[in-house]
Amino acid sequence: MISNHRLQDKCFTGIQRIIEQPEFRQVDRLYPVLSLLERPQMFMRLLQRVSTSGGVQVIIGEENPLPEMRSLSFVASAYRIGDRIAGTVSVLGPTRMHYEVAMSAVEYISNALSRVLTQISVHS
């Protein structure tokens, strides 16, 4: 998921992959997650909190401040344009996710976005 902290500019991809996970074959476990994604303002608060923390942030299951996400883990990192936080790249998945892979991917993508967006802004 990539977000630039404005509700109209969020991008959720891979929702079908969440649905395919064994943990979410029961509707009562899946419904809170889908409900949260339908209410982006709640999710945006979490993204904003994570983006100001710096570096790659990992929130696992019960550590999550949003009750709807306590069956999930969340890996996120802000991307920047120069020194300004422009948005967040994140992975949402089951608590059994491969954290090293998710953290590496999120870090790589946020760094690449930061580099490209900063170059574009300098040359504009």
PDB file of N, CA and C in Angstrom, residues 36-118:
ATOM      1  N   LEU A  36     -12.196  -1.788   8.265  1.00  0.00           N
ATOM      2  CA  LEU A  36     -11.184  -0.748   8.464  1.00  0.00           C
ATOM      3  C   LEU A  36     -10.757  -0.137   7.133  1.00  0.00           C
ATOM      4  N   LEU A  37     -10.551  -0.966   6.128  1.00  0.00           N
ATOM      5  CA  LEU A  37     -10.128  -0.469   4.826  1.00  0.00           C
ATOM      6  C   LEU A  37     -11.217   0.357   4.157  1.00  0.00           C
ATOM      7  N   GLU A  38     -12.455   0.150   4.576  1.00  0.00           N
ATOM      8  CA  GLU A  38     -13.570   0.961   4.069  1.00  0.00           C
ATOM      9  C   GLU A  38     -13.632   2.326   4.755  1.00  0.00           C
ATOM     10  N   ARG A  39     -12.956   2.464   5.896  1.00  0.00           N
ATOM     11  CA  ARG A  39     -12.931   3.722   6.649  1.00  0.00           C
ATOM     12  C   ARG A  39     -11.503   4.245   6.670  1.00  0.00           C
ATOM     13  N   PRO A  40     -11.064   4.816   5.583  1.00  0.00           N
ATOM     14  CA  PRO A  40      -9.656   5.195   5.456  1.00  0.00           C
ATOM     15  C   PRO A  40      -9.178   6.219   6.475  1.00  0.00           C
ATOM     16  N   GLN A  41     -10.068   7.048   7.010  1.00  0.00           N
ATOM     17  CA  GLN A  41      -9.621   8.046   7.978  1.00  0.00           C
ATOM     18  C   GLN A  41      -9.005   7.391   9.217  1.00  0.00           C
ATOM     19  N   MET A  42      -9.520   6.231   9.631  1.00  0.00           N
ATOM     20  CA  MET A  42      -8.942   5.516  10.777  1.00  0.00           C
ATOM     21  C   MET A  42      -7.532   5.027  10.425  1.00  0.00           C
ATOM     22  N   PHE A  43      -7.423   4.437   9.256  1.00  0.00           N
ATOM     23  CA  PHE A  43      -6.156   3.889   8.824  1.00  0.00           C
ATOM     24  C   PHE A  43      -5.128   4.995   8.603  1.00  0.00           C
ATOM     25  N   MET A  44      -5.573   6.126   8.114  1.00  0.00           N
ATOM     26  CA  MET A  44      -4.671   7.249   7.857  1.00  0.00           C
ATOM     27  C   MET A  44      -4.030   7.755   9.146  1.00  0.00           C
ATOM     28  N   ARG A  45      -4.769   7.721  10.238  1.00  0.00           N
ATOM     29  CA  ARG A  45      -4.180   8.145  11.521  1.00  0.00           C
ATOM     30  C   ARG A  45      -3.004   7.255  11.903  1.00  0.00           C
ATOM     31  N   LEU A  46      -3.158   5.958  11.673  1.00  0.00           N
ATOM     32  CA  LEU A  46      -2.066   5.032  11.957  1.00  0.00           C
ATOM     33  C   LEU A  46      -0.880   5.316  11.035  1.00  0.00           C
ATOM     34  N   LEU A  47      -1.139   5.537   9.755  1.00  0.00           N
ATOM     35  CA  LEU A  47      -0.054   5.836   8.812  1.00  0.00           C
ATOM     36  C   LEU A  47       0.692   7.104   9.214  1.00  0.00           C
ATOM     37  N   GLN A  48      -0.030   8.121   9.634  1.00  0.00           N
ATOM     38  CA  GLN A  48       0.615   9.372  10.032  1.00  0.00           C
ATOM     39  C   GLN A  48       1.471   9.165  11.273  1.00  0.00           C
ATOM     40  N   ARG A  49       0.985   8.371  12.202  1.00  0.00           N
ATOM     41  CA  ARG A  49       1.762   8.093  13.415  1.00  0.00           C
ATOM     42  C   ARG A  49       3.047   7.354  13.064  1.00  0.00           C
ATOM     43  N   VAL A  50       2.936   6.365  12.209  1.00  0.00           N
ATOM     44  CA  VAL A  50       4.093   5.569  11.809  1.00  0.00           C
ATOM     45  C   VAL A  50       5.086   6.419  11.030  1.00  0.00           C
ATOM     46  N   SER A  51       4.600   7.275  10.149  1.00  0.00           N
ATOM     47  CA  SER A  51       5.498   8.042   9.287  1.00  0.00           C
ATOM     48  C   SER A  51       6.357   9.026  10.068  1.00  0.00           C
ATOM     49  N   THR A  52       5.895   9.495  11.196  1.00  0.00           N
ATOM     50  CA  THR A  52       6.689  10.445  11.976  1.00  0.00           C
ATOM     51  C   THR A  52       7.708   9.756  12.873  1.00  0.00           C
ATOM     52  N   SER A  53       7.646   8.427  12.961  1.00  0.00           N
ATOM     53  CA  SER A  53       8.563   7.687  13.833  1.00  0.00           C
ATOM     54  C   SER A  53       9.938   7.486  13.211  1.00  0.00           C
ATOM     55  N   GLY A  54      10.044   7.539  11.895  1.00  0.00           N
ATOM     56  CA  GLY A  54      11.328   7.366  11.219  1.00  0.00           C
ATOM     57  C   GLY A  54      11.703   5.916  11.017  1.00  0.00           C
ATOM     58  N   GLY A  55      12.322   5.616   9.887  1.00  0.00           N
ATOM     59  CA  GLY A  55      12.748   4.259   9.576  1.00  0.00           C
ATOM     60  C   GLY A  55      11.584   3.324   9.329  1.00  0.00           C
ATOM     61  N   VAL A  56      11.894   2.045   9.260  1.00  0.00           N
ATOM     62  CA  VAL A  56      10.870   1.025   9.070  1.00  0.00           C
ATOM     63  C   VAL A  56      10.254   0.708  10.428  1.00  0.00           C
ATOM     64  N   GLN A  57       8.938   0.776  10.479  1.00  0.00           N
ATOM     65  CA  GLN A  57       8.202   0.500  11.713  1.00  0.00           C
ATOM     66  C   GLN A  57       7.448  -0.811  11.554  1.00  0.00           C
ATOM     67  N   VAL A  58       7.431  -1.618  12.612  1.00  0.00           N
ATOM     68  CA  VAL A  58       6.710  -2.890  12.599  1.00  0.00           C
ATOM     69  C   VAL A  58       5.753  -2.899  13.784  1.00  0.00           C
ATOM     70  N   ILE A  59       4.496  -3.190  13.501  1.00  0.00           N
ATOM     71  CA  ILE A  59       3.486  -3.320  14.545  1.00  0.00           C
ATOM     72  C   ILE A  59       2.895  -4.718  14.390  1.00  0.00           C
ATOM     73  N   ILE A  60       3.010  -5.518  15.430  1.00  0.00           N
ATOM     74  CA  ILE A  60       2.599  -6.918  15.360  1.00  0.00           C
ATOM     75  C   ILE A  60       1.346  -7.156  16.191  1.00  0.00           C
ATOM     76  N   GLY A  61       0.307  -7.640  15.532  1.00  0.00           N
ATOM     77  CA  GLY A  61      -0.908  -8.108  16.183  1.00  0.00           C
ATOM     78  C   GLY A  61      -1.444  -7.219  17.286  1.00  0.00           C
ATOM     79  N   GLU A  62      -1.399  -7.700  18.504  1.00  0.00           N
ATOM     80  CA  GLU A  62      -1.985  -7.022  19.660  1.00  0.00           C
ATOM     81  C   GLU A  62      -1.341  -5.678  19.972  1.00  0.00           C
ATOM     82  N   GLU A  63      -0.154  -5.415  19.421  1.00  0.00           N
ATOM     83  CA  GLU A  63       0.493  -4.107  19.628  1.00  0.00           C
ATOM     84  C   GLU A  63      -0.233  -3.005  18.875  1.00  0.00           C
ATOM     85  N   ASN A  64      -1.083  -3.396  17.942  1.00  0.00           N
ATOM     86  CA  ASN A  64      -1.744  -2.431  17.079  1.00  0.00           C
ATOM     87  C   ASN A  64      -2.754  -1.597  17.847  1.00  0.00           C
ATOM     88  N   PRO A  65      -2.717  -0.283  17.696  1.00  0.00           N
ATOM     89  CA  PRO A  65      -3.666   0.576  18.404  1.00  0.00           C
ATOM     90  C   PRO A  65      -5.089   0.492  17.838  1.00  0.00           C
ATOM     91  N   LEU A  66      -5.239  -0.032  16.615  1.00  0.00           N
ATOM     92  CA  LEU A  66      -6.569  -0.168  16.021  1.00  0.00           C
ATOM     93  C   LEU A  66      -7.083  -1.581  16.272  1.00  0.00           C
ATOM     94  N   PRO A  67      -8.172  -1.725  17.017  1.00  0.00           N
ATOM     95  CA  PRO A  67      -8.686  -3.066  17.338  1.00  0.00           C
ATOM     96  C   PRO A  67      -8.943  -3.920  16.089  1.00  0.00           C
ATOM     97  N   GLU A  68      -9.355  -3.298  14.990  1.00  0.00           N
ATOM     98  CA  GLU A  68      -9.647  -4.039  13.760  1.00  0.00           C
ATOM     99  C   GLU A  68      -8.409  -4.697  13.173  1.00  0.00           C
ATOM    100  N   MET A  69      -7.244  -4.226  13.564  1.00  0.00           N
ATOM    101  CA  MET A  69      -6.004  -4.741  12.979  1.00  0.00           C
ATOM    102  C   MET A  69      -5.222  -5.649  13.926  1.00  0.00           C
ATOM    103  N   ARG A  70      -5.801  -6.043  15.022  1.00  0.00           N
ATOM    104  CA  ARG A  70      -5.046  -6.837  15.998  1.00  0.00           C
ATOM    105  C   ARG A  70      -4.792  -8.271  15.562  1.00  0.00           C
ATOM    106  N   SER A  71      -5.423  -8.698  14.485  1.00  0.00           N
ATOM    107  CA  SER A  71      -5.128 -10.029  13.939  1.00  0.00           C
ATOM    108  C   SER A  71      -4.103  -9.932  12.806  1.00  0.00           C
ATOM    109  N   LEU A  72      -3.569  -8.736  12.601  1.00  0.00           N
ATOM    110  CA  LEU A  72      -2.635  -8.476  11.505  1.00  0.00           C
ATOM    111  C   LEU A  72      -1.329  -7.891  12.015  1.00  0.00           C
ATOM    112  N   SER A  73      -0.351  -7.895  11.130  1.00  0.00           N
ATOM    113  CA  SER A  73       0.880  -7.148  11.368  1.00  0.00           C
ATOM    114  C   SER A  73       0.993  -6.093  10.283  1.00  0.00           C
ATOM    115  N   PHE A  74       1.756  -5.074  10.601  1.00  0.00           N
ATOM    116  CA  PHE A  74       1.845  -3.901   9.755  1.00  0.00           C
ATOM    117  C   PHE A  74       3.302  -3.479   9.704  1.00  0.00           C
ATOM    118  N   VAL A  75       3.853  -3.360   8.499  1.00  0.00           N
ATOM    119  CA  VAL A  75       5.233  -2.908   8.298  1.00  0.00           C
ATOM    120  C   VAL A  75       5.147  -1.654   7.435  1.00  0.00           C
ATOM    121  N   ALA A  76       5.771  -0.566   7.873  1.00  0.00           N
ATOM    122  CA  ALA A  76       5.626   0.699   7.143  1.00  0.00           C
ATOM    123  C   ALA A  76       6.881   1.554   7.243  1.00  0.00           C
ATOM    124  N   SER A  77       7.025   2.414   6.242  1.00  0.00           N
ATOM    125  CA  SER A  77       8.099   3.396   6.242  1.00  0.00           C
ATOM    126  C   SER A  77       7.653   4.597   5.420  1.00  0.00           C
ATOM    127  N   ALA A  78       8.021   5.769   5.880  1.00  0.00           N
ATOM    128  CA  ALA A  78       7.676   6.994   5.154  1.00  0.00           C
ATOM    129  C   ALA A  78       8.600   7.166   3.957  1.00  0.00           C
ATOM    130  N   TYR A  79       8.077   7.809   2.933  1.00  0.00           N
ATOM    131  CA  TYR A  79       8.932   8.267   1.841  1.00  0.00           C
ATOM    132  C   TYR A  79       8.875   9.784   1.826  1.00  0.00           C
ATOM    133  N   ARG A  80       9.894  10.394   1.274  1.00  0.00           N
ATOM    134  CA  ARG A  80      10.058  11.839   1.382  1.00  0.00           C
ATOM    135  C   ARG A  80      10.290  12.490   0.031  1.00  0.00           C
ATOM    136  N   ILE A  81      10.021  13.765   0.002  1.00  0.00           N
ATOM    137  CA  ILE A  81      10.470  14.633  -1.089  1.00  0.00           C
ATOM    138  C   ILE A  81      11.366  15.644  -0.401  1.00  0.00           C
ATOM    139  N   GLY A  82      12.675  15.491  -0.583  1.00  0.00           N
ATOM    140  CA  GLY A  82      13.630  16.297   0.173  1.00  0.00           C
ATOM    141  C   GLY A  82      13.518  15.937   1.646  1.00  0.00           C
ATOM    142  N   ASP A  83      13.290  16.939   2.489  1.00  0.00           N
ATOM    143  CA  ASP A  83      13.161  16.700   3.931  1.00  0.00           C
ATOM    144  C   ASP A  83      11.715  16.531   4.382  1.00  0.00           C
ATOM    145  N   ARG A  84      10.773  16.664   3.447  1.00  0.00           N
ATOM    146  CA  ARG A  84       9.348  16.624   3.793  1.00  0.00           C
ATOM    147  C   ARG A  84       8.782  15.221   3.611  1.00  0.00           C
ATOM    148  N   ILE A  85       8.079  14.715   4.619  1.00  0.00           N
ATOM    149  CA  ILE A  85       7.408  13.426   4.493  1.00  0.00           C
ATOM    150  C   ILE A  85       6.288  13.581   3.471  1.00  0.00           C
ATOM    151  N   ALA A  86       6.302  12.715   2.457  1.00  0.00           N
ATOM    152  CA  ALA A  86       5.315  12.792   1.382  1.00  0.00           C
ATOM    153  C   ALA A  86       4.256  11.710   1.484  1.00  0.00           C
ATOM    154  N   GLY A  87       4.571  10.608   2.135  1.00  0.00           N
ATOM    155  CA  GLY A  87       3.616   9.508   2.239  1.00  0.00           C
ATOM    156  C   GLY A  87       4.234   8.308   2.923  1.00  0.00           C
ATOM    157  N   THR A  88       3.548   7.191   2.817  1.00  0.00           N
ATOM    158  CA  THR A  88       3.974   5.971   3.500  1.00  0.00           C
ATOM    159  C   THR A  88       3.805   4.772   2.589  1.00  0.00           C
ATOM    160  N   VAL A  89       4.777   3.882   2.624  1.00  0.00           N
ATOM    161  CA  VAL A  89       4.692   2.582   1.960  1.00  0.00           C
ATOM    162  C   VAL A  89       4.492   1.570   3.084  1.00  0.00           C
ATOM    163  N   SER A  90       3.521   0.670   2.920  1.00  0.00           N
ATOM    164  CA  SER A  90       3.278  -0.286   3.998  1.00  0.00           C
ATOM    165  C   SER A  90       2.824  -1.636   3.472  1.00  0.00           C
ATOM    166  N   VAL A  91       3.022  -2.635   4.317  1.00  0.00           N
ATOM    167  CA  VAL A  91       2.557  -3.994   4.055  1.00  0.00           C
ATOM    168  C   VAL A  91       1.696  -4.390   5.238  1.00  0.00           C
ATOM    169  N   LEU A  92       0.529  -4.908   4.939  1.00  0.00           N
ATOM    170  CA  LEU A  92      -0.412  -5.378   5.942  1.00  0.00           C
ATOM    171  C   LEU A  92      -0.591  -6.863   5.703  1.00  0.00           C
ATOM    172  N   GLY A  93      -0.440  -7.680   6.726  1.00  0.00           N
ATOM    173  CA  GLY A  93      -0.574  -9.119   6.518  1.00  0.00           C
ATOM    174  C   GLY A  93      -0.762  -9.859   7.814  1.00  0.00           C
ATOM    175  N   PRO A  94      -0.838 -11.179   7.733  1.00  0.00           N
ATOM    176  CA  PRO A  94      -1.028 -11.989   8.936  1.00  0.00           C
ATOM    177  C   PRO A  94       0.199 -11.898   9.847  1.00  0.00           C
ATOM    178  N   THR A  95       0.007 -12.175  11.114  1.00  0.00           N
ATOM    179  CA  THR A  95       1.120 -12.074  12.065  1.00  0.00           C
ATOM    180  C   THR A  95       2.237 -13.072  11.759  1.00  0.00           C
ATOM    181  N   ARG A  96       1.966 -14.067  10.959  1.00  0.00           N
ATOM    182  CA  ARG A  96       2.997 -15.044  10.583  1.00  0.00           C
ATOM    183  C   ARG A  96       3.782 -14.617   9.340  1.00  0.00           C
ATOM    184  N   MET A  97       3.611 -13.368   8.904  1.00  0.00           N
ATOM    185  CA  MET A  97       4.301 -12.906   7.693  1.00  0.00           C
ATOM    186  C   MET A  97       5.815 -13.045   7.840  1.00  0.00           C
ATOM    187  N   HIS A  98       6.500 -13.037   6.740  1.00  0.00           N
ATOM    188  CA  HIS A  98       7.969 -13.073   6.728  1.00  0.00           C
ATOM    189  C   HIS A  98       8.447 -11.632   6.923  1.00  0.00           C
ATOM    190  N   TYR A  99       8.749 -11.281   8.178  1.00  0.00           N
ATOM    191  CA  TYR A  99       9.061  -9.898   8.533  1.00  0.00           C
ATOM    192  C   TYR A  99      10.304  -9.373   7.824  1.00  0.00           C
ATOM    193  N   GLU A 100      11.339 -10.198   7.721  1.00  0.00           N
ATOM    194  CA  GLU A 100      12.566  -9.728   7.067  1.00  0.00           C
ATOM    195  C   GLU A 100      12.299  -9.334   5.619  1.00  0.00           C
ATOM    196  N   VAL A 101      11.505 -10.136   4.914  1.00  0.00           N
ATOM    197  CA  VAL A 101      11.180  -9.846   3.517  1.00  0.00           C
ATOM    198  C   VAL A 101      10.330  -8.575   3.427  1.00  0.00           C
ATOM    199  N   ALA A 102       9.306  -8.486   4.266  1.00  0.00           N
ATOM    200  CA  ALA A 102       8.422  -7.314   4.251  1.00  0.00           C
ATOM    201  C   ALA A 102       9.194  -6.045   4.598  1.00  0.00           C
ATOM    202  N   MET A 103      10.049  -6.114   5.619  1.00  0.00           N
ATOM    203  CA  MET A 103      10.819  -4.936   6.031  1.00  0.00           C
ATOM    204  C   MET A 103      11.780  -4.505   4.927  1.00  0.00           C
ATOM    205  N   SER A 104      12.451  -5.457   4.307  1.00  0.00           N
ATOM    206  CA  SER A 104      13.384  -5.127   3.224  1.00  0.00           C
ATOM    207  C   SER A 104      12.654  -4.497   2.052  1.00  0.00           C
ATOM    208  N   ALA A 105      11.503  -5.052   1.689  1.00  0.00           N
ATOM    209  CA  ALA A 105      10.735  -4.525   0.554  1.00  0.00           C
ATOM    210  C   ALA A 105      10.239  -3.112   0.838  1.00  0.00           C
ATOM    211  N   VAL A 106       9.688  -2.903   2.019  1.00  0.00           N
ATOM    212  CA  VAL A 106       9.167  -1.583   2.385  1.00  0.00           C
ATOM    213  C   VAL A 106      10.298  -0.561   2.417  1.00  0.00           C
ATOM    214  N   GLU A 107      11.425  -0.925   2.999  1.00  0.00           N
ATOM    215  CA  GLU A 107      12.560  -0.006   3.055  1.00  0.00           C
ATOM    216  C   GLU A 107      13.079   0.327   1.655  1.00  0.00           C
ATOM    217  N   TYR A 108      13.216  -0.684   0.819  1.00  0.00           N
ATOM    218  CA  TYR A 108      13.707  -0.469  -0.541  1.00  0.00           C
ATOM    219  C   TYR A 108      12.773   0.461  -1.320  1.00  0.00           C
ATOM    220  N   ILE A 109      11.481   0.175  -1.273  1.00  0.00           N
ATOM    221  CA  ILE A 109      10.517   0.974  -2.043  1.00  0.00           C
ATOM    222  C   ILE A 109      10.441   2.402  -1.511  1.00  0.00           C
ATOM    223  N   SER A 110      10.425   2.576  -0.190  1.00  0.00           N
ATOM    224  CA  SER A 110      10.349   3.945   0.347  1.00  0.00           C
ATOM    225  C   SER A 110      11.610   4.737   0.014  1.00  0.00           C
ATOM    226  N   ASN A 111      12.774   4.087   0.057  1.00  0.00           N
ATOM    227  CA  ASN A 111      14.018   4.780  -0.314  1.00  0.00           C
ATOM    228  C   ASN A 111      14.031   5.128  -1.800  1.00  0.00           C
ATOM    229  N   ALA A 112      13.583   4.196  -2.646  1.00  0.00           N
ATOM    230  CA  ALA A 112      13.549   4.453  -4.089  1.00  0.00           C
ATOM    231  C   ALA A 112      12.576   5.589  -4.411  1.00  0.00           C
ATOM    232  N   LEU A 113      11.392   5.556  -3.812  1.00  0.00           N
ATOM    233  CA  LEU A 113      10.433   6.644  -4.029  1.00  0.00           C
ATOM    234  C   LEU A 113      11.012   7.981  -3.568  1.00  0.00           C
ATOM    235  N   SER A 114      11.631   7.984  -2.415  1.00  0.00           N
ATOM    236  CA  SER A 114      12.228   9.223  -1.893  1.00  0.00           C
ATOM    237  C   SER A 114      13.269   9.772  -2.856  1.00  0.00           C
ATOM    238  N   ARG A 115      14.122   8.903  -3.336  1.00  0.00           N
ATOM    239  CA  ARG A 115      15.191   9.324  -4.253  1.00  0.00           C
ATOM    240  C   ARG A 115      14.608   9.893  -5.555  1.00  0.00           C
ATOM    241  N   VAL A 116      13.677   9.171  -6.163  1.00  0.00           N
ATOM    242  CA  VAL A 116      13.093   9.597  -7.438  1.00  0.00           C
ATOM    243  C   VAL A 116      12.269  10.865  -7.272  1.00  0.00           C
ATOM    244  N   LEU A 117      11.417  10.912  -6.253  1.00  0.00           N
ATOM    245  CA  LEU A 117      10.567  12.092  -6.057  1.00  0.00           C
ATOM    246  C   LEU A 117      11.385  13.332  -5.716  1.00  0.00           C
ATOM    247  N   THR A 118      12.453  13.151  -4.967  1.00  0.00           N
ATOM    248  CA  THR A 118      13.326  14.293  -4.649  1.00  0.00           C
ATOM    249  C   THR A 118      14.012  14.784  -5.915  1.00  0.00           C
TER     250      THR A 118
END
